[in-house]
CSV table of C-alpha atoms and ligand atoms in Angstrom, one decimal:
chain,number,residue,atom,x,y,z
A,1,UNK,CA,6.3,64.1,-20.5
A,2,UNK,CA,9.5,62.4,-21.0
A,3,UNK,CA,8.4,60.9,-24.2
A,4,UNK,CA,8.1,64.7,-25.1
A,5,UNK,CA,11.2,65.6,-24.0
A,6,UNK,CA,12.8,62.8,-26.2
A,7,UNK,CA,12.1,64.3,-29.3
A,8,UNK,CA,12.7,67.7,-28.4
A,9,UNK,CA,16.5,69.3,-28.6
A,10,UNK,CA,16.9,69.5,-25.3
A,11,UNK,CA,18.1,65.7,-25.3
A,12,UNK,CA,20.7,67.2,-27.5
A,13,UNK,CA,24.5,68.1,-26.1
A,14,UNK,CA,23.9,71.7,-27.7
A,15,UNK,CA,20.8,73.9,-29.1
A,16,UNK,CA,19.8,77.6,-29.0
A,17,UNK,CA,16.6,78.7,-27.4
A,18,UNK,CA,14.5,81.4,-28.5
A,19,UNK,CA,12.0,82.9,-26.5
A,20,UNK,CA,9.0,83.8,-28.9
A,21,UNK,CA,7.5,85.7,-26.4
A,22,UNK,CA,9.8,88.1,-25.7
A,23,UNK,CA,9.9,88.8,-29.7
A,24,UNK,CA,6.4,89.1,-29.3
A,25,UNK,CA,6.8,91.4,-26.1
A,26,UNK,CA,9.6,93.7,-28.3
A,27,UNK,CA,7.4,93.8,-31.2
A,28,UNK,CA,4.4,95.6,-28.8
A,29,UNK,CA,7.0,97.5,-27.2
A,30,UNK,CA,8.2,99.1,-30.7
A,31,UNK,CA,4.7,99.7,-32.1
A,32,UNK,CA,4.3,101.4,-28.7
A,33,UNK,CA,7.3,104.4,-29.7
A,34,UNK,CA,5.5,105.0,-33.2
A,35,UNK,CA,2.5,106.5,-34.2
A,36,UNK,CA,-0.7,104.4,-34.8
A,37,UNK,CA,-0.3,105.4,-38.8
A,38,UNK,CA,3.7,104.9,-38.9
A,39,UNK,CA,3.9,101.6,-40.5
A,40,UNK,CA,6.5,98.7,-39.0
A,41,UNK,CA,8.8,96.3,-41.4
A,42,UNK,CA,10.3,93.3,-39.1
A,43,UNK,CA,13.6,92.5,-40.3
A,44,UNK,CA,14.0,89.2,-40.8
A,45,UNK,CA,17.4,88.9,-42.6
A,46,UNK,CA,20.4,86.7,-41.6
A,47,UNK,CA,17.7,83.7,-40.5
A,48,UNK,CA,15.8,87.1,-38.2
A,49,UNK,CA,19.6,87.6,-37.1
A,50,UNK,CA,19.7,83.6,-36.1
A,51,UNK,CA,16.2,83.0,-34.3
A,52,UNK,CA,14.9,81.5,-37.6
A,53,UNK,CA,13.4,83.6,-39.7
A,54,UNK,CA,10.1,81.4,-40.4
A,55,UNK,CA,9.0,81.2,-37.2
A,56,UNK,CA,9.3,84.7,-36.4
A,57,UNK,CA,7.9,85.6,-39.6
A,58,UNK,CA,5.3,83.6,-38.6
A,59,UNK,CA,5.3,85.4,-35.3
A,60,UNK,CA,5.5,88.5,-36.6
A,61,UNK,CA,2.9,88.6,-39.4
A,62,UNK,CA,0.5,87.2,-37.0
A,63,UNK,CA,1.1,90.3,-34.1
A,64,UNK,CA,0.1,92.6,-37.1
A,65,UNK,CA,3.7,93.4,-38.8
A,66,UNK,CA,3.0,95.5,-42.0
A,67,UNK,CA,6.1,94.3,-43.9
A,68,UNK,CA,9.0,91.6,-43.3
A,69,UNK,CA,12.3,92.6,-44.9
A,70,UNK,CA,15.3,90.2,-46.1
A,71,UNK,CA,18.8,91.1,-48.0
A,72,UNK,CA,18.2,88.8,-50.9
A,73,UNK,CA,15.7,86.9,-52.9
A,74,UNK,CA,16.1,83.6,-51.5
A,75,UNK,CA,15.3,84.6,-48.3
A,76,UNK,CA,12.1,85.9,-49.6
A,77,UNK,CA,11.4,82.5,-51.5
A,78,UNK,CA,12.3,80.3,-48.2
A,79,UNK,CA,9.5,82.9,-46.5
A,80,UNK,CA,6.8,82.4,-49.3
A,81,UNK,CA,7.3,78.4,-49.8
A,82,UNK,CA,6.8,78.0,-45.8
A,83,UNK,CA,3.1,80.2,-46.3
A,84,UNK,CA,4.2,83.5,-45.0
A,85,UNK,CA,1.6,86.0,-46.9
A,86,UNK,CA,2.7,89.2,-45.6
A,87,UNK,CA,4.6,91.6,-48.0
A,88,UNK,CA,8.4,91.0,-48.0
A,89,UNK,CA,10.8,93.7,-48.5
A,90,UNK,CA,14.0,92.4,-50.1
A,91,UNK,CA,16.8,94.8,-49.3
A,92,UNK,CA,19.8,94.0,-51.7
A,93,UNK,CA,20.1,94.1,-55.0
A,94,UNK,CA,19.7,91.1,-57.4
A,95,UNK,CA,21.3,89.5,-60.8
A,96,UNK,CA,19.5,89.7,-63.7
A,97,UNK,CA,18.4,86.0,-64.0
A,98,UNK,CA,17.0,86.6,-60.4
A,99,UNK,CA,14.3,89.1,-61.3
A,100,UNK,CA,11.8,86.6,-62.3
A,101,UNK,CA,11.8,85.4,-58.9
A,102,UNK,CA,10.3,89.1,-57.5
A,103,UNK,CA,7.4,88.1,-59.7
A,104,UNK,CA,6.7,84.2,-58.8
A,105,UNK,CA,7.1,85.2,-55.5
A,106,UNK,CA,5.3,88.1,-54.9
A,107,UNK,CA,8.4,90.0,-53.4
A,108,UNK,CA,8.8,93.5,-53.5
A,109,UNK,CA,12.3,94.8,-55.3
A,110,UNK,CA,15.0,97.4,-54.2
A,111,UNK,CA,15.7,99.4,-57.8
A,112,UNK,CA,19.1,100.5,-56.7
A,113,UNK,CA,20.1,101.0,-60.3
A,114,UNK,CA,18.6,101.9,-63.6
A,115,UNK,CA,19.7,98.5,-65.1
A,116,UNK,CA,17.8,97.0,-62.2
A,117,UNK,CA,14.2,99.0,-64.0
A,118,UNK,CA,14.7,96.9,-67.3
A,119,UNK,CA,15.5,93.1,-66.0
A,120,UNK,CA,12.4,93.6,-63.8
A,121,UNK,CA,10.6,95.5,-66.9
A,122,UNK,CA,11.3,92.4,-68.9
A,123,UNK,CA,10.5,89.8,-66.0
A,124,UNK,CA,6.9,91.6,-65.3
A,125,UNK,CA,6.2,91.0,-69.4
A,126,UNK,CA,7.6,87.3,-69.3
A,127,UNK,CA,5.2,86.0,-66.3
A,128,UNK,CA,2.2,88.7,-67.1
A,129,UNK,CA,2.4,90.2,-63.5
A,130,UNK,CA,2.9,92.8,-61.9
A,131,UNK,CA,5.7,93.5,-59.7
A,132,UNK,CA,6.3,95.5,-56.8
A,133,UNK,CA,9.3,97.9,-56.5
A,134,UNK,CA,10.7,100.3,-54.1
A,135,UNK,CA,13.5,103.0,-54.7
A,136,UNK,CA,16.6,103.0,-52.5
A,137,UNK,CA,18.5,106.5,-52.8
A,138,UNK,CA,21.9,107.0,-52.0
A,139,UNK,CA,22.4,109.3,-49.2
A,140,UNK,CA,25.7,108.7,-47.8
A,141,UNK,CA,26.0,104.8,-46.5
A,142,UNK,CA,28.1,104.6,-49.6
A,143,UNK,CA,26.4,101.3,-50.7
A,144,UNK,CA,23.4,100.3,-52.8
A,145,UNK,CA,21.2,103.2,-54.2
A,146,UNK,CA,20.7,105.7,-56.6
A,147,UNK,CA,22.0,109.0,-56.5
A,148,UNK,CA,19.8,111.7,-55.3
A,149,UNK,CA,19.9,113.6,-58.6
A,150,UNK,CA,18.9,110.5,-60.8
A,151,UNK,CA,15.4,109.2,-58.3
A,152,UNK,CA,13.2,111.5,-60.0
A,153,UNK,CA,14.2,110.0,-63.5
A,154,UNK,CA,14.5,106.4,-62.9
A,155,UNK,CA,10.6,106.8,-60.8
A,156,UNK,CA,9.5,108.0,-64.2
A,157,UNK,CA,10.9,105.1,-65.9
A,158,UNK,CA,9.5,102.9,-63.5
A,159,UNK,CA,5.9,104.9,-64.0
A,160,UNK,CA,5.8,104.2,-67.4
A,161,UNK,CA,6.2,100.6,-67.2
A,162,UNK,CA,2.8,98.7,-67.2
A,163,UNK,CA,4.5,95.5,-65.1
A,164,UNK,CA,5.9,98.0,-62.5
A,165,UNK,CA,4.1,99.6,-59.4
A,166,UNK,CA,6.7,101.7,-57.6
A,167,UNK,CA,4.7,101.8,-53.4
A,168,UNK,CA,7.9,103.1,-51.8
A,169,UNK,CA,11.3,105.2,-51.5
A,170,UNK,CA,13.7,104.3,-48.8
A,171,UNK,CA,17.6,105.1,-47.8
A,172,UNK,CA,19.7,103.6,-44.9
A,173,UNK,CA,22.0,105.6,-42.1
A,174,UNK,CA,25.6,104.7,-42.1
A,175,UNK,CA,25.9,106.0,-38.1
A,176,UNK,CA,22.5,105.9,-36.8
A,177,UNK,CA,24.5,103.8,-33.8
A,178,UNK,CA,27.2,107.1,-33.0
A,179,UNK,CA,25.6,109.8,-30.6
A,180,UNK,CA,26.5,112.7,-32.8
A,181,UNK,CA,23.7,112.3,-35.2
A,182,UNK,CA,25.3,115.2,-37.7
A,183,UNK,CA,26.2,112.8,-40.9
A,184,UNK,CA,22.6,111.0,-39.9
A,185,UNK,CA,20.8,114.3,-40.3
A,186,UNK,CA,22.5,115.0,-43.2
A,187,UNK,CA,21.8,111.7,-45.1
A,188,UNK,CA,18.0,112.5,-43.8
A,189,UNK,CA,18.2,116.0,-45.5
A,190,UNK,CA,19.5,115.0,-48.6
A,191,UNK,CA,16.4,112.0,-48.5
A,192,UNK,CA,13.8,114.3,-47.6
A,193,UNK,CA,14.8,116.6,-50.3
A,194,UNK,CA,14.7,113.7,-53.0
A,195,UNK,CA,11.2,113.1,-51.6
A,196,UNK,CA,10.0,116.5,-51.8
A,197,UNK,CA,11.5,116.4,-55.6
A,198,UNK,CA,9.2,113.0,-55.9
A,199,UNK,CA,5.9,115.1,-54.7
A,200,UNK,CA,6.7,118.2,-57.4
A,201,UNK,CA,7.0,115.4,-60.1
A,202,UNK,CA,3.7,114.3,-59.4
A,203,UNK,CA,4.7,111.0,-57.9
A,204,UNK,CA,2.9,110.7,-54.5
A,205,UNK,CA,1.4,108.3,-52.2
A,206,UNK,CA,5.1,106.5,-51.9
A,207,UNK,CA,5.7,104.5,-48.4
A,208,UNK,CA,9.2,106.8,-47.3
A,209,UNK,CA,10.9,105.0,-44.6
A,210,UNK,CA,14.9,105.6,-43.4
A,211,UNK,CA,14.5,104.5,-39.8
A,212,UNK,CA,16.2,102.0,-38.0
A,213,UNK,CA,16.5,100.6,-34.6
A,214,UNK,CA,19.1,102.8,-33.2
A,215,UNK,CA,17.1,106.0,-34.6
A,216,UNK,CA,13.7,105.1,-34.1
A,217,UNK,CA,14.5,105.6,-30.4
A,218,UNK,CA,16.5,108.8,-30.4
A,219,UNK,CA,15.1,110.5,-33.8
A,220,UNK,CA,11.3,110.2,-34.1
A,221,UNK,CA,11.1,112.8,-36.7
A,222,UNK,CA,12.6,110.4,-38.8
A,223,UNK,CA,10.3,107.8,-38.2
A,224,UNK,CA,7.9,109.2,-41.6
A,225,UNK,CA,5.9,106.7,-43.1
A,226,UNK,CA,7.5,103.4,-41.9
A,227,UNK,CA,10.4,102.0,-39.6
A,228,UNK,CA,12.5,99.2,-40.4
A,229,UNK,CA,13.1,97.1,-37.4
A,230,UNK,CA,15.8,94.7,-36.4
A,231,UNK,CA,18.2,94.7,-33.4
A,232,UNK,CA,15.3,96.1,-31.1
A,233,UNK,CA,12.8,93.1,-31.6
A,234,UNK,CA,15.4,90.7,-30.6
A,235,UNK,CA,15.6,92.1,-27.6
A,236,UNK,CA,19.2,94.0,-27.8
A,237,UNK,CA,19.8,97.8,-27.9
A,238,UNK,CA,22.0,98.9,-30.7
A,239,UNK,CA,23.3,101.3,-28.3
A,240,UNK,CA,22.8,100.2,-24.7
A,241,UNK,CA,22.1,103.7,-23.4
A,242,UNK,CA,19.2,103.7,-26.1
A,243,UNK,CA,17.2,100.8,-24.2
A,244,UNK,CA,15.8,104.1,-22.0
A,245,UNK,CA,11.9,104.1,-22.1
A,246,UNK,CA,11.9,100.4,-23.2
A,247,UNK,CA,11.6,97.1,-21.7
A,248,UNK,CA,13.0,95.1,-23.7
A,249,UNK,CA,13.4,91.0,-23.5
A,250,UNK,CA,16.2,89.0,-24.5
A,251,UNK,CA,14.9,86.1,-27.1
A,252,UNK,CA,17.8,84.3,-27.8
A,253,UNK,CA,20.3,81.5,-25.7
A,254,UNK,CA,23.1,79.6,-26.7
A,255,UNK,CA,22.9,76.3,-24.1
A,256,UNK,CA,25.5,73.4,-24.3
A,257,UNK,CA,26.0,70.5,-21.8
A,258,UNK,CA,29.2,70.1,-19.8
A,259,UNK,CA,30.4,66.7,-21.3
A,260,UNK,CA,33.5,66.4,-19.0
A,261,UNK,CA,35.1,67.5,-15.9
A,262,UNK,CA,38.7,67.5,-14.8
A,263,UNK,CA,40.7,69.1,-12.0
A,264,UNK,CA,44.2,70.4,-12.7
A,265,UNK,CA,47.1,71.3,-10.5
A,266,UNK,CA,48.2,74.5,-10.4
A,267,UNK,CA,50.9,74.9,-13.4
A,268,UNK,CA,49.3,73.2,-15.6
A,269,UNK,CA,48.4,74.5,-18.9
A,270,UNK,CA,45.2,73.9,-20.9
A,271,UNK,CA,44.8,73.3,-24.5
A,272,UNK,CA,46.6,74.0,-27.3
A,273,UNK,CA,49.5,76.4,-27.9
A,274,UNK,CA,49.4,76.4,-23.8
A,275,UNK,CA,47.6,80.0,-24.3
A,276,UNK,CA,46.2,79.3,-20.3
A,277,UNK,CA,48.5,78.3,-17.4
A,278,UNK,CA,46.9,77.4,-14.4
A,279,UNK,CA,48.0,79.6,-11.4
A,280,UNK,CA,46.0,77.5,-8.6
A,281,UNK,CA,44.4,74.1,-8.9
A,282,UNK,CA,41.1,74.8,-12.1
A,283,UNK,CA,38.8,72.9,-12.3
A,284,UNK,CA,37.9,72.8,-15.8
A,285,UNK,CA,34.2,71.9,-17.7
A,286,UNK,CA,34.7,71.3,-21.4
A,287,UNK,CA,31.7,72.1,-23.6
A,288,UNK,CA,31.2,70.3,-26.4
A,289,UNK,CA,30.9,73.2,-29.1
A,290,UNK,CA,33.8,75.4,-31.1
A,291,UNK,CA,34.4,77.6,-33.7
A,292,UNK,CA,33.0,75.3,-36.2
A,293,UNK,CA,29.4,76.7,-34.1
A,294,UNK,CA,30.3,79.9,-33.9
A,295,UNK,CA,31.6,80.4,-30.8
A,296,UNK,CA,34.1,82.9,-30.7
A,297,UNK,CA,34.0,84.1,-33.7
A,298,UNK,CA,34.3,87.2,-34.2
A,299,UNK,CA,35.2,89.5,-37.2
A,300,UNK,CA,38.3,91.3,-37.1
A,301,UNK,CA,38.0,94.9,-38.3
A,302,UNK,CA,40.0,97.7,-38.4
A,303,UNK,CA,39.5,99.8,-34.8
A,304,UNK,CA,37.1,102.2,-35.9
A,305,UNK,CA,39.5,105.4,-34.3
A,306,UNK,CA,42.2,105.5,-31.6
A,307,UNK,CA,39.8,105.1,-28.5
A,308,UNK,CA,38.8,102.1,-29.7
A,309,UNK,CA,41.9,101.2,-30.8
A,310,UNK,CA,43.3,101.5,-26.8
A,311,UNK,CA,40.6,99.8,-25.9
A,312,UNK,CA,41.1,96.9,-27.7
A,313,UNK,CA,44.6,96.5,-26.9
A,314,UNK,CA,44.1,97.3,-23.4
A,315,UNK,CA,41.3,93.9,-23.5
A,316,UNK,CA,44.1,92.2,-25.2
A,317,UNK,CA,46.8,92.7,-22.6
A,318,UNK,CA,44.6,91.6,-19.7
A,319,UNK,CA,43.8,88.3,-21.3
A,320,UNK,CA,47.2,87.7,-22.0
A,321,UNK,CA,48.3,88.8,-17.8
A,322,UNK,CA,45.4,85.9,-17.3
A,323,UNK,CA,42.9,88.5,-16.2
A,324,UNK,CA,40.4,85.9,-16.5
A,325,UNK,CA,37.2,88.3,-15.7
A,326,UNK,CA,38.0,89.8,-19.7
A,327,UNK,CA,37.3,86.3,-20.6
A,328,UNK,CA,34.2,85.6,-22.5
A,329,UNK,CA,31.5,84.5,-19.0
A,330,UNK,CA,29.8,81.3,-19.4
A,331,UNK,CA,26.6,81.1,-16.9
A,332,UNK,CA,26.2,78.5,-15.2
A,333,UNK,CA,23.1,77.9,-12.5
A,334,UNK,CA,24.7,78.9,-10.0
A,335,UNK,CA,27.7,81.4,-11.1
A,336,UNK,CA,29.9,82.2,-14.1
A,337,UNK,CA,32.7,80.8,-15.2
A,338,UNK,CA,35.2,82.0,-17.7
A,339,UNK,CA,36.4,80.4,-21.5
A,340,UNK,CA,39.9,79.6,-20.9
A,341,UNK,CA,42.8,78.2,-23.7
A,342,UNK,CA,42.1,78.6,-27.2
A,343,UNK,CA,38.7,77.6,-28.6
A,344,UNK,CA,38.7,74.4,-30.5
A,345,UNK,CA,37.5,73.6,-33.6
A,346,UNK,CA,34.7,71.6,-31.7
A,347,UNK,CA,35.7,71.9,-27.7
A,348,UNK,CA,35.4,74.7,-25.7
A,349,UNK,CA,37.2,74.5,-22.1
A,350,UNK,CA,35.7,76.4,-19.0
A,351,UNK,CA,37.5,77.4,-15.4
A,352,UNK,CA,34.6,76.3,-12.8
A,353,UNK,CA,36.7,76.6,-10.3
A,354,UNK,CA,35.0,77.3,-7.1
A,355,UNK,CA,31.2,77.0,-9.0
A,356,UNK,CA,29.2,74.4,-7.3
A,357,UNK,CA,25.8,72.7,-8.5
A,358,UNK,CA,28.4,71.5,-12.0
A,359,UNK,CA,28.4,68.1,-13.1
A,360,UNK,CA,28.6,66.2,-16.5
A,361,UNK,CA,25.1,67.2,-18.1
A,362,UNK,CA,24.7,70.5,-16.5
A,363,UNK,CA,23.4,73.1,-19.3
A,364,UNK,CA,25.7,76.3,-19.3
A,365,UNK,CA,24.8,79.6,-21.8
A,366,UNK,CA,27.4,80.2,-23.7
A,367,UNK,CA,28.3,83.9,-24.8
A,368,UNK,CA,28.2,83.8,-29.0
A,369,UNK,CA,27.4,86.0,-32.0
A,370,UNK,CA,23.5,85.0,-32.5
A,371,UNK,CA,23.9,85.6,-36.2
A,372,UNK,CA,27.3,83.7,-36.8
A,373,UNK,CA,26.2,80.8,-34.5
A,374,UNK,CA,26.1,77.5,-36.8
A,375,UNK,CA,22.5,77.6,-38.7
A,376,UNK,CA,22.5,73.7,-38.1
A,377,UNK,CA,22.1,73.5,-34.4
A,378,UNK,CA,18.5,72.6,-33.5
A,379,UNK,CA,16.6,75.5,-32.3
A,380,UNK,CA,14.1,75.2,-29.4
A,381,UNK,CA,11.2,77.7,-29.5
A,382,UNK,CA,9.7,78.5,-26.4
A,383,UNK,CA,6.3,80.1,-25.8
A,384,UNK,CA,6.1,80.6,-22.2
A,385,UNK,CA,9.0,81.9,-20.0
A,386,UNK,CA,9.0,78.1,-17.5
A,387,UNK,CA,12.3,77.3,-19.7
A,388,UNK,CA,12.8,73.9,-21.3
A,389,UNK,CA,9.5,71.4,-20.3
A,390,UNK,CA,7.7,74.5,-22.5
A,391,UNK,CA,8.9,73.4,-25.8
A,392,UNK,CA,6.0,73.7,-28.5
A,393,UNK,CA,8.3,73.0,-31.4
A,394,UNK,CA,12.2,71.8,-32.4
A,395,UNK,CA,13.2,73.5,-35.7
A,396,UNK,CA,16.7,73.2,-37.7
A,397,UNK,CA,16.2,75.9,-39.8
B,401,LIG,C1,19.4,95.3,-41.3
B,401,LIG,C2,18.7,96.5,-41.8
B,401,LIG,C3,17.8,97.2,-41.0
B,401,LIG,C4,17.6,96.9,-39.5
B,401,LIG,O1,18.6,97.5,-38.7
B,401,LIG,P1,18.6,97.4,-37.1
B,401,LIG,O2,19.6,98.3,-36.7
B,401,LIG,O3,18.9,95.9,-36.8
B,401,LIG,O4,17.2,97.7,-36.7
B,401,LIG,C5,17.1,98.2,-41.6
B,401,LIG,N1,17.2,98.5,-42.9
B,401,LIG,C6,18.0,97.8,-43.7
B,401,LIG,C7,18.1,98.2,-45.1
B,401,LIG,C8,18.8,96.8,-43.2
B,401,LIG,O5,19.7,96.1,-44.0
């Protein structure tokens, strides 16, 4: 046993555990809300949003999945040289010199452009094959597609190349999250109208899909021929009063062991720029991670309209009063404490003060951004729910 536990990542100051059987348990959840003939693509892009994206590919395309989908080619060529087989989906759009690679690979291409018909045209010739390509329309996200009144003609372009078999037409929702669905019916409109424009020009049998997590919950009419899943497998709600009518399991843990433990008196301050001032004797953990793992990072956007403009200022003036409960909570095994002082480039301090069962060695979860979290920490995959003694296998993907 403790020769196991030696080579796994749990010997390790930091790793990030992912529960394979709560993917598993989403995955039968999802195919649960959709009819037995609405086909399911696992999203698997962003290293399957940090949980590694060969093992759940791996997962995935052994539950059944009908299609794995990635934003760019190499992700599909990472999937295909580690023996996935199941038909990958690649999202984004792609260079010229990249086309080749649809074809060695056996990846399906987004035609987002008519340029994008004759690089692939030319790659099919080059390697004799045939290669498999999907339409993405332009209904309003404002991104990659073609506009609505061009589909018809580019699929006909596409139909009379010998190389190219066109299987699908998709589009994406830019507010599928928001819980007025008026600009997500509209982009669905505006789709189902390009399809019905498809059917009149004879092209048929195409695999339409629009869905994604937050509206294959709340919209099942758009569900049609196939749902594109992300966010939901890995256990998260895109909206959290969406998770109704769905038990879903959380996959994913950040863990990191205390590596040091002081007590301060009260008045003193705590790290750098003095950002936290002690008000009453802290004890403080440091954690041997930063933002050089991705903790704490987070992007900085423009407030998406006044509300959550407040709102954001409002969070910011309690942490500077020292509300400490605004604080990012770091779970210990017995109680929460609270990130405190700025976040290092590889030290993270903690206020334990009060929390018992803490010494040097003690595993806390840390809160963090699953998909900004440092690719490079090991990951530990776990296939039953007993925690650590379970691990089957340590990747670093
Ligand atoms: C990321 C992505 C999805 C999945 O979105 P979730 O909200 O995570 O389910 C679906 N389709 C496309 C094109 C995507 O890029």
């Amino acid at each position: 046993m403790m020769q196991e536990k030696e080579k796994s990542a749990i010997n390790k100051a930091k790793w990030v555990e992912v529960d394979l059987e709560a993917i598993e348990h989403n995955y039968r959840q999802i195919r649960q809300k959709i009819a037995p003939e609405v086909k399911l693509l696992g999203v698997v892009k962003a290293d399957a949003y940090g949980h590694g994206a060969v093992e759940v590919s791996r997962l995935l395309s052994a539950a059944g999945v009908d299609m794995l989908g990635v934003t760019t080619v190499e992700e599909g060529r990472a999937l295909r040289e580690a023996g996935i087989r199941t038909p990958i989906l690649v999202f984004g759009a792609f260079l010229p010199e990249e086309a080749f690679l649809f074809a060695e690979f056996n990846l399906t291409a987004t035609v987002a452009s008519p340029e994008a018909v004759e690089w692939l045209k030319k790659a099919a010739a080059e390697t004799r094959t045939i290669i498999k390509v999907q339409l993405k329309v332009e209904t309003g996200l404002g991104r990659f597609g073609i506009w609505p009144r061009e589909v018809v003609t580019v699929a006909q372009e596409i139909g009379a190349v010998p190389g190219l078999q066109l299987e699908g037409v998709y589009s994406h929702l830019a507010t599928a999250m928001w819980r007025n669905n008026r600009y997500a019916l509209k982009q669905f409109r505006i789709f189902q109208q390009v399809c019905a424009e498809l059917e009149q020009a004879g092209i048929k049998g195409l695999v339409r899909h629009i869905a994604n997590s937050a509206v294959l919950l709340k919209l099942p009419e758009m569900h049609l021929d196939m749902v594109r899943v992300g966010t939901l497998l890995y256990g998260q709600a895109p909206v959290p009063s969406l998770q109704k009518g769905l038990a879903l399991k959380e996959a994913w843990r950040f863990k990191v062991k205390v590596i040091y433990i002081k007590k301060l008196p009260a008045g003193h301050s705590v790290g750098y720029g003095r950002t936290f001032r002690a008000k009453r004797p802290t004890t403080i953990a440091i954690l041997p991670v930063g933002f050089t793992d991705g903790v704490q990072v987070e992007p900085v956007l423009k407030p998406a309209g006044f509300s959550d403009f407040v709102k954001g200022a409002v969070k910011l003036l309690l942490r500077y009063l020292g509300r400490t409960k605004f604080e990012a909570p770091v779970r210990f095994p017995k109680g929460t404490g609270r990130i405190i002082g700025k976040v290092g480039m590889q030290l993270t301090m903690v206020d334990i003060t009060g929390l018992e069962g803490i010494e040097v060695g003690t595993a806390a979860i840390l809160p963090a951004r699953r998909t900004v979290v440092n690719p490079c920490i090991p990951k530990v995959y776990l296939h039953e729910k007993q925690g650590a003694e379970q691990v089957a296998a340590v990747g670093t993907s």
